[in-house]
CSV table of C-alpha atoms and ligand atoms in Angstrom, one decimal:
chain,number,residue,atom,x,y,z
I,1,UNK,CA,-44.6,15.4,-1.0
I,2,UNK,CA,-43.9,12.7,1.5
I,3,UNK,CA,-43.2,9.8,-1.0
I,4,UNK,CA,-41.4,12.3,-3.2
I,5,UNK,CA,-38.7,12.8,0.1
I,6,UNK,CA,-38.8,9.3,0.3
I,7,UNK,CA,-37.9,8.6,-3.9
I,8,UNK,CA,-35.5,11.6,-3.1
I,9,UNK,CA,-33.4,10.0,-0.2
I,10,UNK,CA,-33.4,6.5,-1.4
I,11,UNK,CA,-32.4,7.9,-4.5
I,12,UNK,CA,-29.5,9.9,-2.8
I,13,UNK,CA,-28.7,6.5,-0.2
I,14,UNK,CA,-28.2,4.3,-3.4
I,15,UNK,CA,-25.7,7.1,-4.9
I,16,UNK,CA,-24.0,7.4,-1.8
I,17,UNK,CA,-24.1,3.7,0.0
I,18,UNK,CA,-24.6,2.0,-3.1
I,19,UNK,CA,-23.9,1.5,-6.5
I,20,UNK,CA,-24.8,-2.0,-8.6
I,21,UNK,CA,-25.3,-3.6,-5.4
I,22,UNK,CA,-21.9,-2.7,-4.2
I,23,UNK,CA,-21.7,-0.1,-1.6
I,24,UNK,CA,-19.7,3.1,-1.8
I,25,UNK,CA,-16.2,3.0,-1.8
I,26,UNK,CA,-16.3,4.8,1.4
I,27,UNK,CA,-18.3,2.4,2.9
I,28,UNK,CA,-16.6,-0.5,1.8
I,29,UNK,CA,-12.7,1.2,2.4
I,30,UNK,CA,-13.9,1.8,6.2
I,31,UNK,CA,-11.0,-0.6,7.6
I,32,UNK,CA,-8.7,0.8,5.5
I,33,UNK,CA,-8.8,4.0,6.4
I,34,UNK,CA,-8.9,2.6,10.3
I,35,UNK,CA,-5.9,0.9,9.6
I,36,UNK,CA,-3.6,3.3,8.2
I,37,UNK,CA,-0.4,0.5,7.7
I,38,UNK,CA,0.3,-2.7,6.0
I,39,UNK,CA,3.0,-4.6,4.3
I,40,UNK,CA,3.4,-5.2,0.8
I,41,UNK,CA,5.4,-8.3,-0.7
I,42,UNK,CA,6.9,-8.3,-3.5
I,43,UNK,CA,8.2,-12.0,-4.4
I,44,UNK,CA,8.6,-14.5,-7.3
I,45,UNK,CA,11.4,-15.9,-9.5
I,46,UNK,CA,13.2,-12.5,-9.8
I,47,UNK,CA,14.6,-13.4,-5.9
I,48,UNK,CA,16.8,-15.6,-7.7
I,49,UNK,CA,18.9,-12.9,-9.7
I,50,UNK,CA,18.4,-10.6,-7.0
I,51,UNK,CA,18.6,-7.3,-8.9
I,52,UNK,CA,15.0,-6.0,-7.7
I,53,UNK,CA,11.4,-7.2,-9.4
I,54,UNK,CA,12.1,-5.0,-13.1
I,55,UNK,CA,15.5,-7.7,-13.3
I,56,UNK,CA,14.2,-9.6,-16.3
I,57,UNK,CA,14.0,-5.5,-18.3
I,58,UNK,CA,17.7,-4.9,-16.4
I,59,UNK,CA,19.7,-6.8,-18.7
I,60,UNK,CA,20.2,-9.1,-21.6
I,61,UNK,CA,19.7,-12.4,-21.2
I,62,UNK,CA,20.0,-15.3,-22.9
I,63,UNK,CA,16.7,-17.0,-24.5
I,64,UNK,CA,15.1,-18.7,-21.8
I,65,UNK,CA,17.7,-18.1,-19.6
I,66,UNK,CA,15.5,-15.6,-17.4
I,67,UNK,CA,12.7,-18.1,-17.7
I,68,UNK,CA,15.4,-20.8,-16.4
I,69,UNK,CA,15.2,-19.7,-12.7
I,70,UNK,CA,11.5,-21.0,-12.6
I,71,UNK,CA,13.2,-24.3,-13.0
I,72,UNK,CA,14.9,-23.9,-9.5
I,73,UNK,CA,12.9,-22.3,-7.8
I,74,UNK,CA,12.5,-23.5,-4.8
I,75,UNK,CA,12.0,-21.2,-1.4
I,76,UNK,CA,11.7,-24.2,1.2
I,77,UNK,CA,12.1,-21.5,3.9
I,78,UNK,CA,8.9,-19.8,3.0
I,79,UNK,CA,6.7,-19.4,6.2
I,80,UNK,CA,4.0,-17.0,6.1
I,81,UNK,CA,2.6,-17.5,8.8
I,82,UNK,CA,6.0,-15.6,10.5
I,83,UNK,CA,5.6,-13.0,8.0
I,84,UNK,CA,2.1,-12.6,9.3
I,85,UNK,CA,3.6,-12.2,12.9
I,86,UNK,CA,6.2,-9.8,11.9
I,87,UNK,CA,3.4,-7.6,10.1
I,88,UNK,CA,0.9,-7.7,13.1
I,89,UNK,CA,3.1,-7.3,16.0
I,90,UNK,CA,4.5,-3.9,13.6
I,91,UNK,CA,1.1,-3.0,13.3
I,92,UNK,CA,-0.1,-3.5,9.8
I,93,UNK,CA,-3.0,-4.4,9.8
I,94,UNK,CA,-3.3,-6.2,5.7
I,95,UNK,CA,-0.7,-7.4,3.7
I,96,UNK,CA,-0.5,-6.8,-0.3
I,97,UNK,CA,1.3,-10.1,-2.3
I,98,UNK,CA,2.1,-9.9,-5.4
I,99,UNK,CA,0.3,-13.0,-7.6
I,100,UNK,CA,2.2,-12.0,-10.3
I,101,UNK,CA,4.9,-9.2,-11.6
I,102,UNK,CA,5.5,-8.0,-15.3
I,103,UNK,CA,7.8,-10.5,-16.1
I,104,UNK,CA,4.7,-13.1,-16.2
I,105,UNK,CA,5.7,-15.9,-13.6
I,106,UNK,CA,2.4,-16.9,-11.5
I,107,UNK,CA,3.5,-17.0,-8.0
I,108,UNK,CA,-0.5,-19.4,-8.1
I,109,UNK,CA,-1.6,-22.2,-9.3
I,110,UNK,CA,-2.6,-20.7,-12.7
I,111,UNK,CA,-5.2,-22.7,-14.8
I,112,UNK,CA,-4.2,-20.9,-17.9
I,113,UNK,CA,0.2,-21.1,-18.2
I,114,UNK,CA,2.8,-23.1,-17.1
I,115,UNK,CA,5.1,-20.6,-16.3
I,116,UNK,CA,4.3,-21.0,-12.8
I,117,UNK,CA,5.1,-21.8,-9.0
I,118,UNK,CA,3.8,-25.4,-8.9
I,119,UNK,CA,5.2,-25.9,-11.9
I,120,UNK,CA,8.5,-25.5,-10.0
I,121,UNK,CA,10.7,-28.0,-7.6
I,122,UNK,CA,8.7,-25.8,-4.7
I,123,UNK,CA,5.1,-26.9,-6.6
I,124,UNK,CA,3.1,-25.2,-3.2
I,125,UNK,CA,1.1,-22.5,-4.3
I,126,UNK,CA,2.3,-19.3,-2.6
I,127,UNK,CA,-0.7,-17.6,-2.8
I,128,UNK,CA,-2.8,-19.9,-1.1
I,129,UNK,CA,-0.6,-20.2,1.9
I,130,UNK,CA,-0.4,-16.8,1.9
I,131,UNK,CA,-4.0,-15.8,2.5
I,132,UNK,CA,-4.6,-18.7,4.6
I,133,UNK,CA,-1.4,-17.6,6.9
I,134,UNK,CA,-2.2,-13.7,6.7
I,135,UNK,CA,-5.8,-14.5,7.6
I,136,UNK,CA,-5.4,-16.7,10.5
I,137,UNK,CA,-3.2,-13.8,12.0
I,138,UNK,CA,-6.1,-11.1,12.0
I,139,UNK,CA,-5.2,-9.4,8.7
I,140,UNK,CA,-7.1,-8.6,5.7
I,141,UNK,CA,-5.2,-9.8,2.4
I,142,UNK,CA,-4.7,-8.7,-1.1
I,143,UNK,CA,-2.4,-9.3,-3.9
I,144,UNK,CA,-1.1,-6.7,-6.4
I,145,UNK,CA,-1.5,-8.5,-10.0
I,146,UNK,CA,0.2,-6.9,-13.1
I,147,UNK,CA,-1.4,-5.8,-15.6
I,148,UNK,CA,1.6,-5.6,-18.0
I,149,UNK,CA,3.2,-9.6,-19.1
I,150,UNK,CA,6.2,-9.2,-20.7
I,151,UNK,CA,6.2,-12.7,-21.7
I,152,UNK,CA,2.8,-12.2,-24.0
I,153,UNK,CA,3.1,-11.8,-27.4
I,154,UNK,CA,-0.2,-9.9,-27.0
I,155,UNK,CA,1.2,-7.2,-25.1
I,156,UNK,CA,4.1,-4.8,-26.5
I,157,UNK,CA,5.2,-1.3,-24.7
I,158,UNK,CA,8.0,1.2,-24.6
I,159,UNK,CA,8.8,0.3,-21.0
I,160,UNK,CA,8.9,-3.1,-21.8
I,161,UNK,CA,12.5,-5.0,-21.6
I,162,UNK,CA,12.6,-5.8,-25.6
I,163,UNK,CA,12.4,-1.8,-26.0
I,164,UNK,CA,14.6,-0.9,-23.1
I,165,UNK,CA,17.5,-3.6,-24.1
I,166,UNK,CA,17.7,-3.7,-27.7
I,167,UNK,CA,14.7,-0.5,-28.7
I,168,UNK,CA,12.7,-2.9,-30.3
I,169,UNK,CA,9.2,-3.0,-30.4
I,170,UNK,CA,7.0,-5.8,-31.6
I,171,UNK,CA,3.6,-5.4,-33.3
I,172,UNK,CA,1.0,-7.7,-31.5
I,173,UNK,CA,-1.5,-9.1,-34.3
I,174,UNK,CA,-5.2,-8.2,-32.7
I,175,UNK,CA,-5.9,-11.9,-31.6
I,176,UNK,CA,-2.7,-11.8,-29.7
I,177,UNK,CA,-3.9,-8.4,-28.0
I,178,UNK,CA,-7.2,-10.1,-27.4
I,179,UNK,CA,-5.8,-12.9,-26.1
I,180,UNK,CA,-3.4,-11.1,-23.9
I,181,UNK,CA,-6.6,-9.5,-22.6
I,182,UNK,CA,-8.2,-12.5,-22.0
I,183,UNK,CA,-5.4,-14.3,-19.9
I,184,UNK,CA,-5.3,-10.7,-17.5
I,185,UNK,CA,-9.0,-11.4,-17.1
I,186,UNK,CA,-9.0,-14.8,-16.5
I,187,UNK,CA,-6.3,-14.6,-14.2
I,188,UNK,CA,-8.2,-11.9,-11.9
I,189,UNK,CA,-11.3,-14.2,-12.1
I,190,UNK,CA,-9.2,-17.1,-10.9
I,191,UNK,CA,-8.0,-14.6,-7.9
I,192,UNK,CA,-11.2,-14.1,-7.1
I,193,UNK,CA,-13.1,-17.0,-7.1
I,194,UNK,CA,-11.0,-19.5,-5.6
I,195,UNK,CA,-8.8,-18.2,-2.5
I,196,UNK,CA,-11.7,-17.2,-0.6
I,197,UNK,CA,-12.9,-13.3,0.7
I,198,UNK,CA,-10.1,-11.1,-0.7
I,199,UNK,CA,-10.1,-7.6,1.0
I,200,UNK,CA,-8.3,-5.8,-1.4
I,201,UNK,CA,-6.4,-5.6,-5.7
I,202,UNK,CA,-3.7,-3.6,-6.4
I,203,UNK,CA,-4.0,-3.6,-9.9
I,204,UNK,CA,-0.4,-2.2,-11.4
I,205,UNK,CA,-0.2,-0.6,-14.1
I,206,UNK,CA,-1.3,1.7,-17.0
I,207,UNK,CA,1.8,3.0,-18.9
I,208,UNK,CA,1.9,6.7,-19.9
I,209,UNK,CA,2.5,5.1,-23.5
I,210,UNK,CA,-1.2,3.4,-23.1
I,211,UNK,CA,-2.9,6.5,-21.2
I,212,UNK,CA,-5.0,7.4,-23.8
I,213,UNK,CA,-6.5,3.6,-24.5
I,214,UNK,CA,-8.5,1.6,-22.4
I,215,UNK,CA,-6.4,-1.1,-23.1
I,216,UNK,CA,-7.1,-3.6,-20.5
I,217,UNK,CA,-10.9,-3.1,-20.9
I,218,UNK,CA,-11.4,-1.5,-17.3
I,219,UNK,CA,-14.9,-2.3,-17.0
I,220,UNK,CA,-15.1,-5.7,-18.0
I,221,UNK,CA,-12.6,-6.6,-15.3
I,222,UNK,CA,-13.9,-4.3,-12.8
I,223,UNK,CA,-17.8,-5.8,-12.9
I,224,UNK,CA,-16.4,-9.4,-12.5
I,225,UNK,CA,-14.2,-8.2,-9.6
I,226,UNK,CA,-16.9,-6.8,-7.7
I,227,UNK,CA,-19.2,-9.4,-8.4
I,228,UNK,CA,-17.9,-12.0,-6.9
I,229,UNK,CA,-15.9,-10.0,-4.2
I,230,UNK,CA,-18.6,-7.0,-3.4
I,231,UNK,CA,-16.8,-5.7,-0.4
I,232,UNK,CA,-13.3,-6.0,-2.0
I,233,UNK,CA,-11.4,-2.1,-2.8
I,234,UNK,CA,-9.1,-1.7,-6.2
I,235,UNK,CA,-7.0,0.7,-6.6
I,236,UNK,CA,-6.4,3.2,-9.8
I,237,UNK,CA,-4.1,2.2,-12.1
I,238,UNK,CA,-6.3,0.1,-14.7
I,239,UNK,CA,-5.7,4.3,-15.7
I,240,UNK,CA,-3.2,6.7,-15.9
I,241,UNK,CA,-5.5,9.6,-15.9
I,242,UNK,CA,-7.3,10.1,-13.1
I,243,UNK,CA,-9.4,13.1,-13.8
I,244,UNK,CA,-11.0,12.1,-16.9
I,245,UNK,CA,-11.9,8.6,-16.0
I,246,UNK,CA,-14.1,6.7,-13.7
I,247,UNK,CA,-14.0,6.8,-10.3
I,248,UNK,CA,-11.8,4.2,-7.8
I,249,UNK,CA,-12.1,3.0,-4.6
I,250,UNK,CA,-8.1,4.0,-3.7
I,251,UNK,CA,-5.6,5.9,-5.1
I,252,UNK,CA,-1.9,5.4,-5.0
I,253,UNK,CA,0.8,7.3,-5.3
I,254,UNK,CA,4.7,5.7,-4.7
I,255,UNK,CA,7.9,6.4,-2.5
I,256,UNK,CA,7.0,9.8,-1.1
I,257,UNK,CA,5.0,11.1,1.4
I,258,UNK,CA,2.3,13.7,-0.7
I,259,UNK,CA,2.1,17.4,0.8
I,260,UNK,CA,-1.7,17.1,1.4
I,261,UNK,CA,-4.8,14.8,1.5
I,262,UNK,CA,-5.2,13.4,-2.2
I,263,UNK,CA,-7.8,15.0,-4.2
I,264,UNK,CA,-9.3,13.7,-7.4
I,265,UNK,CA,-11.9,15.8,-9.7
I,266,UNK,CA,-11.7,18.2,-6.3
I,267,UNK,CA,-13.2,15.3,-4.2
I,268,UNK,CA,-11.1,14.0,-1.5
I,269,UNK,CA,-9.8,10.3,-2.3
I,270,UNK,CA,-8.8,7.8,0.0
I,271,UNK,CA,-5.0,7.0,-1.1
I,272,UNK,CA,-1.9,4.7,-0.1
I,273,UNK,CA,1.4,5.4,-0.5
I,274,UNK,CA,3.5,2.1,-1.1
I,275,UNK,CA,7.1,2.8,0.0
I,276,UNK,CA,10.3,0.5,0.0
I,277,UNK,CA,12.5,0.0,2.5
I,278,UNK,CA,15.3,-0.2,0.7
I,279,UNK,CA,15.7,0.9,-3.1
I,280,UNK,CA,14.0,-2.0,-4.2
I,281,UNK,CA,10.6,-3.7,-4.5
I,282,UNK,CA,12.2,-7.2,-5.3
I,283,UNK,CA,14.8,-8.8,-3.2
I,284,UNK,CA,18.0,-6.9,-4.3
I,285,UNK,CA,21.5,-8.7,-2.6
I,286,UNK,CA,23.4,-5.6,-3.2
I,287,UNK,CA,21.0,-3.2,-2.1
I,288,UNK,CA,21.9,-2.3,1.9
I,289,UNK,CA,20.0,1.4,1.9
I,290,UNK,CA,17.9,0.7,4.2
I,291,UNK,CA,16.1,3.3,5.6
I,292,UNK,CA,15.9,3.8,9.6
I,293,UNK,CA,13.4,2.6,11.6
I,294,UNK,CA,12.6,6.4,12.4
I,295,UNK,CA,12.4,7.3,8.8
I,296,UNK,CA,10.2,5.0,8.6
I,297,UNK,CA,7.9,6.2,11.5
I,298,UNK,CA,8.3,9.8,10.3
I,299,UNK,CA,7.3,8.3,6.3
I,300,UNK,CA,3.8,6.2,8.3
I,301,UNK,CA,2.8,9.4,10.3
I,302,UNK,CA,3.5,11.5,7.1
I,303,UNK,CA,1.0,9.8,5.2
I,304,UNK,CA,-1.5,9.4,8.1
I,305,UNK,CA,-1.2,12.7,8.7
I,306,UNK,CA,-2.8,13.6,5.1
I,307,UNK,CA,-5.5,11.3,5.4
I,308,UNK,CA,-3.6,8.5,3.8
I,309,UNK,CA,-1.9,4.8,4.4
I,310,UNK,CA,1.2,3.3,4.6
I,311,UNK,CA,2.2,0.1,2.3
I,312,UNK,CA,5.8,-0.6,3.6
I,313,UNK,CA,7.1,-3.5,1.4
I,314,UNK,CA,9.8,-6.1,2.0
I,315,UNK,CA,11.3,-8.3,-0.5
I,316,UNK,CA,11.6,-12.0,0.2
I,317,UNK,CA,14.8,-14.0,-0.7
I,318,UNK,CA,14.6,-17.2,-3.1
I,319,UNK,CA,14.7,-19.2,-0.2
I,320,UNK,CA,11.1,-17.5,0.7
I,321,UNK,CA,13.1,-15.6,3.7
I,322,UNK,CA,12.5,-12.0,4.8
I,323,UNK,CA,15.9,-10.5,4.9
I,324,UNK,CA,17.4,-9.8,8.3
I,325,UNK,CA,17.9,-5.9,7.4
I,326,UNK,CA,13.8,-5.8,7.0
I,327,UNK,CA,13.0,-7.8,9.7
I,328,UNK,CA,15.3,-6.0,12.6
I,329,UNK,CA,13.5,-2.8,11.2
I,330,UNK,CA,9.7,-4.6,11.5
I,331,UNK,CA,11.0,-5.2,14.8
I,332,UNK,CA,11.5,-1.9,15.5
I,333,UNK,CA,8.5,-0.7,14.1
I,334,UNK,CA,6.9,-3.3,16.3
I,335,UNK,CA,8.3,-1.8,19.5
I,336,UNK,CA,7.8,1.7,18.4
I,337,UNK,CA,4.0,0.8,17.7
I,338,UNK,CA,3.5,-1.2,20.6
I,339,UNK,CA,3.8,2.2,22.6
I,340,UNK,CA,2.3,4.7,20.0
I,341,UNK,CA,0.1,2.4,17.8
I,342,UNK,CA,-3.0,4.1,19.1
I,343,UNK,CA,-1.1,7.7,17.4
I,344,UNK,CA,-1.8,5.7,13.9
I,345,UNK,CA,-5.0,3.8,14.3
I,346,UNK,CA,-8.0,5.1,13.2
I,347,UNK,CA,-5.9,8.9,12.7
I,348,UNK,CA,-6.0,11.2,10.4
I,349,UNK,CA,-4.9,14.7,9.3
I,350,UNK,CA,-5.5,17.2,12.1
I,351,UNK,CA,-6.5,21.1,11.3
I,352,UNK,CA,-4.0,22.7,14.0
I,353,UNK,CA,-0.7,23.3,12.6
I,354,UNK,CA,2.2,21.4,14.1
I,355,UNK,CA,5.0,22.7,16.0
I,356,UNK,CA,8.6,23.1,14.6
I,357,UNK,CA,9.9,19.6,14.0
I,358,UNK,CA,6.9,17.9,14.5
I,359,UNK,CA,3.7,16.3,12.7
I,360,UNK,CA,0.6,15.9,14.0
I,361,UNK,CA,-2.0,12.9,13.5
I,362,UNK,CA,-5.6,13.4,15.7
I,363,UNK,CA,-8.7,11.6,16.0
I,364,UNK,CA,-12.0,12.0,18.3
I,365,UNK,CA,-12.7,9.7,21.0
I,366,UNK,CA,-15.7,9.7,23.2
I,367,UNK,CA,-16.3,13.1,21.7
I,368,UNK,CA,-13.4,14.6,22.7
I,369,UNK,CA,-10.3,15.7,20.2
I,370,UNK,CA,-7.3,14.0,20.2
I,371,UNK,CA,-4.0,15.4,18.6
I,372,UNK,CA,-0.5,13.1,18.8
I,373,UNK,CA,2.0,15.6,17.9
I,374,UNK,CA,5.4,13.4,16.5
I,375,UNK,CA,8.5,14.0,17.0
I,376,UNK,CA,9.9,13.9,13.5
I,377,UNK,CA,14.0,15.5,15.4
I,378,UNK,CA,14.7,16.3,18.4
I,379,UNK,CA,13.5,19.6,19.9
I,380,UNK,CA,16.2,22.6,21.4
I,381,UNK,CA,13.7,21.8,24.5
I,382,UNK,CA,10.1,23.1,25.0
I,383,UNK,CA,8.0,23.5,21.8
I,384,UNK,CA,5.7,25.5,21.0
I,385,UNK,CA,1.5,24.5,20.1
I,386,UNK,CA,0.3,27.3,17.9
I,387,UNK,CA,-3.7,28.0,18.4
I,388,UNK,CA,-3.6,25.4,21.4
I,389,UNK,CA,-3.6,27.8,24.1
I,390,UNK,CA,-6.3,27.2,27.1
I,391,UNK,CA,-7.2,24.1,24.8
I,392,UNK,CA,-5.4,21.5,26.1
I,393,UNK,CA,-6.6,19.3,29.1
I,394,UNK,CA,-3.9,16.7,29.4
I,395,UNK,CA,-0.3,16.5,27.5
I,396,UNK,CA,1.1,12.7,28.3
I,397,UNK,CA,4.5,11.2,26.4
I,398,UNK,CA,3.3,8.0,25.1
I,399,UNK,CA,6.7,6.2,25.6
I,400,UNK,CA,6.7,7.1,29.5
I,401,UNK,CA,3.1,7.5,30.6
I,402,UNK,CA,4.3,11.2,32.4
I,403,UNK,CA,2.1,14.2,32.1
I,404,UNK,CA,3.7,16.9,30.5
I,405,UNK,CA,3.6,20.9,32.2
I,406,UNK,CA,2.4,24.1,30.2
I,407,UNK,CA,4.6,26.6,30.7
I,408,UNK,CA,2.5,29.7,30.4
I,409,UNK,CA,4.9,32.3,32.4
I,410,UNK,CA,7.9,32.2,30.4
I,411,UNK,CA,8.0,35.7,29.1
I,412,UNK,CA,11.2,36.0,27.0
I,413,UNK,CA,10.0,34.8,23.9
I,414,UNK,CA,6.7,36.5,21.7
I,415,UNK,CA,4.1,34.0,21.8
I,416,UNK,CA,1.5,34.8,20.2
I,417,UNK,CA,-2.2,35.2,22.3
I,418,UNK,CA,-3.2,31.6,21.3
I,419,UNK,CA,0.3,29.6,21.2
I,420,UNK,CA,1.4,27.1,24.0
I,421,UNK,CA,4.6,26.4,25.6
I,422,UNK,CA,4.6,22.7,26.6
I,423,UNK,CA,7.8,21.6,28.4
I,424,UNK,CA,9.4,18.4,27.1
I,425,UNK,CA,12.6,17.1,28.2
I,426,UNK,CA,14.5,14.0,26.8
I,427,UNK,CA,12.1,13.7,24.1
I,428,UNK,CA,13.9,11.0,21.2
I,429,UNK,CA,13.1,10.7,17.2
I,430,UNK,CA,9.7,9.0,17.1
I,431,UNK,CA,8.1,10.2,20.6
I,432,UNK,CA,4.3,11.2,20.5
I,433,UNK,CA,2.9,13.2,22.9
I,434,UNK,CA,-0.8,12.9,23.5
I,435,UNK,CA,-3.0,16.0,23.2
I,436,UNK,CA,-6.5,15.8,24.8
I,437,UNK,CA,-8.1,18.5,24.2
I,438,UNK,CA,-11.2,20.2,26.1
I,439,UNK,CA,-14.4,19.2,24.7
E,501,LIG,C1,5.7,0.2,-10.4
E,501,LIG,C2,6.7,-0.8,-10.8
E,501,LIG,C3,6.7,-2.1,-10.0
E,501,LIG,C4,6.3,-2.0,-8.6
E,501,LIG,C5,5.2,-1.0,-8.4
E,501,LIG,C6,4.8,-0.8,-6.9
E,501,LIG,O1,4.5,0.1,-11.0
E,501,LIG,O2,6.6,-1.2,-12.2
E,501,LIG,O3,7.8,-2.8,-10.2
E,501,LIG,O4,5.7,-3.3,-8.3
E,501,LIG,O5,5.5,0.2,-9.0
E,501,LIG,O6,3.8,0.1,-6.8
C-alpha cells in the first residue's frame, strides 16, 4: 500500500513539477508572475522609414528598396545599458527584444543570412549587447522572434505584404517551405545556444490563414528550446487555437486589458498583455498618441488585477534612441512605482469587489491579506469598501505615508451591513491606498 502511495505521488509530482525533465510551467513562470511588468522593444531596420514594424507590408516599394535601409543602418546612439536603467528604475523587471520582425532583417549575428545587423555600417550585434546590458541591470531577458519572413520564398500568407499590396499570392514549392522551416529553427537554436541563460521567447505568430496547420512544426522547435534552455517560458502563438492544442507556458493577448484571469481548456493560464504606448510597435515619427502616464498605471494594475502582466513596449529610433515621448513617461512610471511598486509586485487579482472608480490588486504577507485599492479617477470624496467592514486594520495612502479614518457614523447614505466608509481627501489619478486586513 505504502510503495503504491509512493508510485502514486511521484507519479502525480512528475505531472505537476515536471515534465521531460523540465519543470511545470508554473514552476518555472514563478518570477514572472512576481514581476507583473516589463518592457518590450520592438527595433530593427523598419526605424528607418519610421511608419511602425508592419512598414515593409504598408506600401509599395521599389525592389530592394526596403532591403536598402539595411545598408545604412547605423544606430551609433544605441545604449542599452540606459534602456536597462530606464526599465528598472520604472519597475519592469524583464525586457522582451525583438531578434527579428516579419520583414526578415536579423537584428543578430545570424549564421544562416546576410540580411543582417553586422552586416550593416553598425556591424555590433544588438542582441548581444542587449542581454549582456539587460542582465547586468538585474533583469531577466527575452526576445520575441517571428515566426512569419516575408523575405522567404518558403513562406507565403494572406497577411503577407505581396497579398496586401498587389493580392498576390505565391505558391512556395515544398523544399522552399521546408527550408523556410529550417531557417526559423535554426535561428531559435542559434538564440538559444549562444547568448547565454535566456529567461523567456515570445514566439509571434500563427496566422488565422495557417490555424489549422502545424505549420512551423511546434514540437520540433519547442523540444530544442527547452533543451538547451530548461528553465526558459514560451508563449502561445506557435498556435492560433488554444483549446485544441498543447499546452503553453504563457498566454498573450494584445492592447487591452482582458475582463478576467485568462482561462484556457477551463484551467487558469498565466498571461501577458503586450500594450503600446503609442499606436505603434515600431518607431513611428508621426505617431504622437501617447498615452498618459496614468493610463498607463490604470492599463499595469488592470492586468495585475486579473492575474496577469504588463509588456509596455517602446520603439527605438534608427539612431538606437528611445524617443523622448517614451522616456518622460518611463520616468513617470518610475516615480509613480517608486512610491507604489510594492501595489504591483508579487499582486494579483483580489476576491473583494472594488469601490466605485477604483481597482484592486492584493497579496498576503506574513499571513496577513493585503488589498491596494487604485485610484483609476478621482473620487466625489470618501469611497465606499463593499464587504470590508470590521476587516480592515490599517488604511495608509501610499504616496503620503498618512493613515486613513473609517468613517462608520455617517448615517445619510444606505450602507449596507458589511460596506465601509473610508475618508480620503486629495486623493490624485494613480494613488493606492494600502488595506491591511485583520488576520
Ligand atoms: C502582432 C504584429 C506584430 C507585433 C506583435 C506584438 O503579431 O504582427 O507586428 O510585433 O503583434 O505582439
Amino acid at each position: 500500500m505504502k510503495t503504491k502511495l509512493l508510485t502514486l505521488s511521484l507519479f502525480v509530482f512528475s505531472i505537476v513539477f515536471c515534465v521531460n525533465g523540465v519543470e511545470s510551467a508554473a514552476k518555472r513562470g514563478e518570477w514572472f508572475r512576481e514581476a507583473r511588468f516589463g518592457m518590450f522593444i520592438h527595433w530593427g531596420i523598419y526605424s528607418i522609414p519610421a511608419q511602425g514594424e508592419w512598414a515593409y507590408a504598408q506600401k509599395p516599394w521599389k525592389k530592394g528598396e526596403y532591403e536598402s535601409f539595411a545598408k545604412i543602418f547605423n544606430p551609433t546612439n544605441y545604449n542599452p545599458r540606459q534602456w536597462a536603467r530606464l526599465a528598472k528604475a520604472a519597475g519592469m523587471k524583464y525586457a522582451v527584444l525583438t531578434s527579428r520582425h516579419h520583414d526578415g532583417f536579423a537584428m543578430f549575428d545570424s549564421h544562416f543570412i546576410d540580411y543582417k545587423i553586422t552586416n550593416t555600417p553598425f556591424k555590433r550585434d544588438a542582441v548581444r549587447e542587449f542581454v549582456e546590458a539587460f542582465r547586468a541591470e538585474g533583469l531577466k531577458v527575452g526576445f520575441y522572434h517571428s515566426l512569419p519572413d516575408w523575405t522567404h520564398p518558403g513562406y507565403a500568407d494572406k497577411e503577407s505584404p505581396e497579398y496586401i499590396q498587389r493580392g498576390e499570392l505565391h505558391e512556395p514549392t515544398k523544399e522552399q517551405y521546408l527550408n523556410f522551416r529550417e531557417l526559423v529553427y535554426n535561428h531559435i537554436h542559434q538564440l538559444m545556444t549562444e547568448y547565454g541563460k535566456i529567461d523567456l521567447l515570445f514566439l509571434d505568430y500563427t496566422s488565422i490563414h495557417k490555424a489549422d496547420e502545424d505549420y512551423f512544426d511546434r514540437e520540433r522547435i519547442l523540444s530544442m528550446v527547452y533543451r538547451h534552455q530548461p528553465h526558459i517560458i514560451v508563449n502561445d502563438r506557435l498556435s492560433y487555437w488554444k483549446d485544441n492544442c498543447r499546452d503553453f507556458d504563457y498566454y498573450t493577448p494584445e492592447i487591452c486589458v482582458p475582463n478576467q484571469p485568462q482561462r484556457v481548456k477551463g484551467r487558469e493560464v498565466m498571461w501577458e498583455t503586450c500594450a503600446t504606448m503609442n499606436n505603434n510597435w515600431g518607431y513611428a515619427r508621426e505617431d504622437k498618441n501617447f498615452k498618459s502616464v496614468e493610463a498607463l498605471v490604470a492599463g499595469l494594475v488592470g492586468c495585475v488585477s486579473r492575474n496577469g502582466n504588463l509588456l509596455l513596449n517602446v520603439g527605438p529610433t534608427e539612431l538606437g534612441e528611445i524617443q523622448d515621448e517614451a522616456v518622460e513617461r518611463l520616468k513617470g512610471l518610475a516615480q509613480w512605482y517608486s512610491v507604489n511598486g510594492e501595489s504591483v509586485l508579487g499582486c494579483g487579482k483580489c476576491d473583494y469587489p472594488p469601490p466605485y472608480g477604483c481597482a484592486y490588486t492584493a497579496k498576503r504577507v506574513n499571513g496577513v491579506e493585503v488589498i491596494y485599492c487604485h485610484f483609476l479617477q478621482i473620487p466625489l470624496g470618501d469611497v465606499i469598501l463593499p464587504k470590508l467592514k470590521g476587516r480592515i486594520r490599517k488604511a495608509t495612502l501610499l504616496r503620503t505615508g498618512k493613515e486613513l479614518t473609517q468613517v462608520n457614523n455617517w448615517g445619510f447614505e444606505l450602507l449596507l451591513p458589511d460596506e465601509q466608509r473610508l475618508r480620503v481627501r486629495n486623493v490624485r489619478v494613480g494613488d493606492v491606498v494600502k488595506l491591511e486586513l485583520v488576520k
